[in-house]
Amino acid sequence: MPAAAPQSDSEDTTGSLEQTVDFFARVTPDGRFTYLSDRGLEFIGYHRGYLQILTLPDLVPDAEFATLMDCFDRARERRTMQKCTLHLVKTLTYPRLVELRININERHPGEFTVLAFDVSSWLEREQSLIHDAHHDALTGLPNLTAARHEIDRIAGDMSDPSAQAAVLLVDLDEYHRVNHAFGYEAGDRIIQETGQRLQKIADRREFVARAEGDSFLMVVAHTPGREDIADLARRVSDAIQQPYTLDNQTLQLSVSIGAVMFPEVRHQSGKVLRQADDALIRAKRVQGATRLCFFEPNVRTKGADALKLESDMYNGIRNGEFSLHYQPISDARTQQVVGVEALMRWQHPVHGAVPPSVFIPLAESGGLINFLGEWALRNTCMQLAQWDNAGIRLPYATVNVSAHQFRDRRFPEVVREAIALTGITAERIVLEITESVLMHDPARAKMLLEELTAIGIRFAVDDFGTGYSSLAYLQRFPLSTLKIDRSFIVNLPHSVNDQAIVAAVVALARSLNLELVAEGVETPEQRQMLASSGCHLIQGWVVCKALPVDQLARKFALGELRTVSA
């Protein structure tokens, strides 16, 4: 008589786990199911009775069978959870891309625990994000990031020493007057039409992009030389000088153009664009119908290293050079970890660790900060779910939000999607913003905070005390947490002024019923003084520095760190 079909197993899974993962199972070494959750059964689309003959390898395409077996082998040898990405074929016809996690099941010797997350929708969203990160929302043209990539691609393909390419930086003259006279919506229409005109005159070898503001880029893959580029510049100038129509009025504009020939100047995109900008500055001073200047190689430029690093960020994102480290937030009274802060890191293949103080401004200027910010939020939500599965229950995680992200109209949708995709509760995410972000547009900030707090998201004011810091502004916004800036902590044991400031902030937080976290706590003396003053939540090296996921998990496993539920 065949064995009964595997049923649900409340000992090994909980309601929260069922809601967190798409597929939860126990299998034998040859892949036979001894348990499969109801949600997992629904995910693969079979009746439970069919599990008597179905095995996990049956759900995997033949081409990915070796990947599955390798994951099992690694889990068996290392006795830690191993990951792989492959397809599970639903009802033998419909493949879904999943991230599979396999581990030895200690409570059931000889069996493996198998978890799977459906990442198809995440990948679709990632593709959409990549498209958005490389295209300008107003014109639909490729943006500055895409132009940099195109320049690097062309430079890399130029094996013929006699071959030449060029970059033209096209800037509308006196464009700001359009905004002042007709309004910003009219100015946007001018930008859109300018992009269309440039596309019409461009041929297949010419790549058109919007750089920023009223500037556009044309990247020419193959050109005989400067005379050819000068002719293109004349065509660009003629096209832009044709009248624009705004509200039944005609308007005429002119352009200035800075051009760079390469490999006449042998540099990557960052340097090329900087040199085009230098040439544009000189072109603004030229008189005549066509304002064009070529960059001269003997002219030195400033900020070249920063431009080079900025251009490296694109490849860094694609190559997985960015990661998240997590720093615990601890209760000074109990030494228990009540949360973590997600901190972004960039490990450059040449320069090593690039400080956030360097790469965050570069990401903002290069148009990548929203992409990175969304990636950090989504991955932090995923990490909370993974920690839950591993038995590390952290009440919350905080994620920093840049001013650019906060002002993005899509930001509330991005937050909702990150929560929905990972299944965690919104109350476990705290978004950190600075005082200046709130005060840039207080009315809009208040509406956005109210919209997201309504679904459970909490907000913390980062670096409190370094900006506007007034009771009046705090009362206006639905905040949950203040984070005392480290500048008030470093000299706390010896500075009467800092002690007075901390005492005042503690009283303020208490009166507004706000949670208070002290940042940059490095010594036991600082920790003791903060606890005595009523600031019990601390973050800093005295607790633990920011660590990669695996190192932080090891500290919890060894008992060096304890969660509230431990």
Short mmCIF file of C-alpha atoms in Angstrom, two decimals, residues 9 42 97 141 179 344 459 485 507 557:
data_model
loop_
_atom_site.label_atom_id
_atom_site.label_comp_id
_atom_site.label_asym_id
_atom_site.label_seq_id
_atom_site.Cartn_x
_atom_site.Cartn_y
_atom_site.Cartn_z
CA ASP A 9 2.99 19.88 9.66
CA GLU A 42 -1.02 25.70 -4.39
CA LEU A 97 11.74 31.59 -11.44
CA LEU A 141 15.13 59.56 -24.17
CA ASN A 179 10.26 79.02 -17.35
CA MET A 344 24.82 50.62 2.06
CA PHE A 459 9.43 57.52 10.38
CA ASP A 485 23.38 62.94 16.13
CA ALA A 507 12.64 65.66 27.69
CA ALA A 557 24.13 32.28 16.96
#
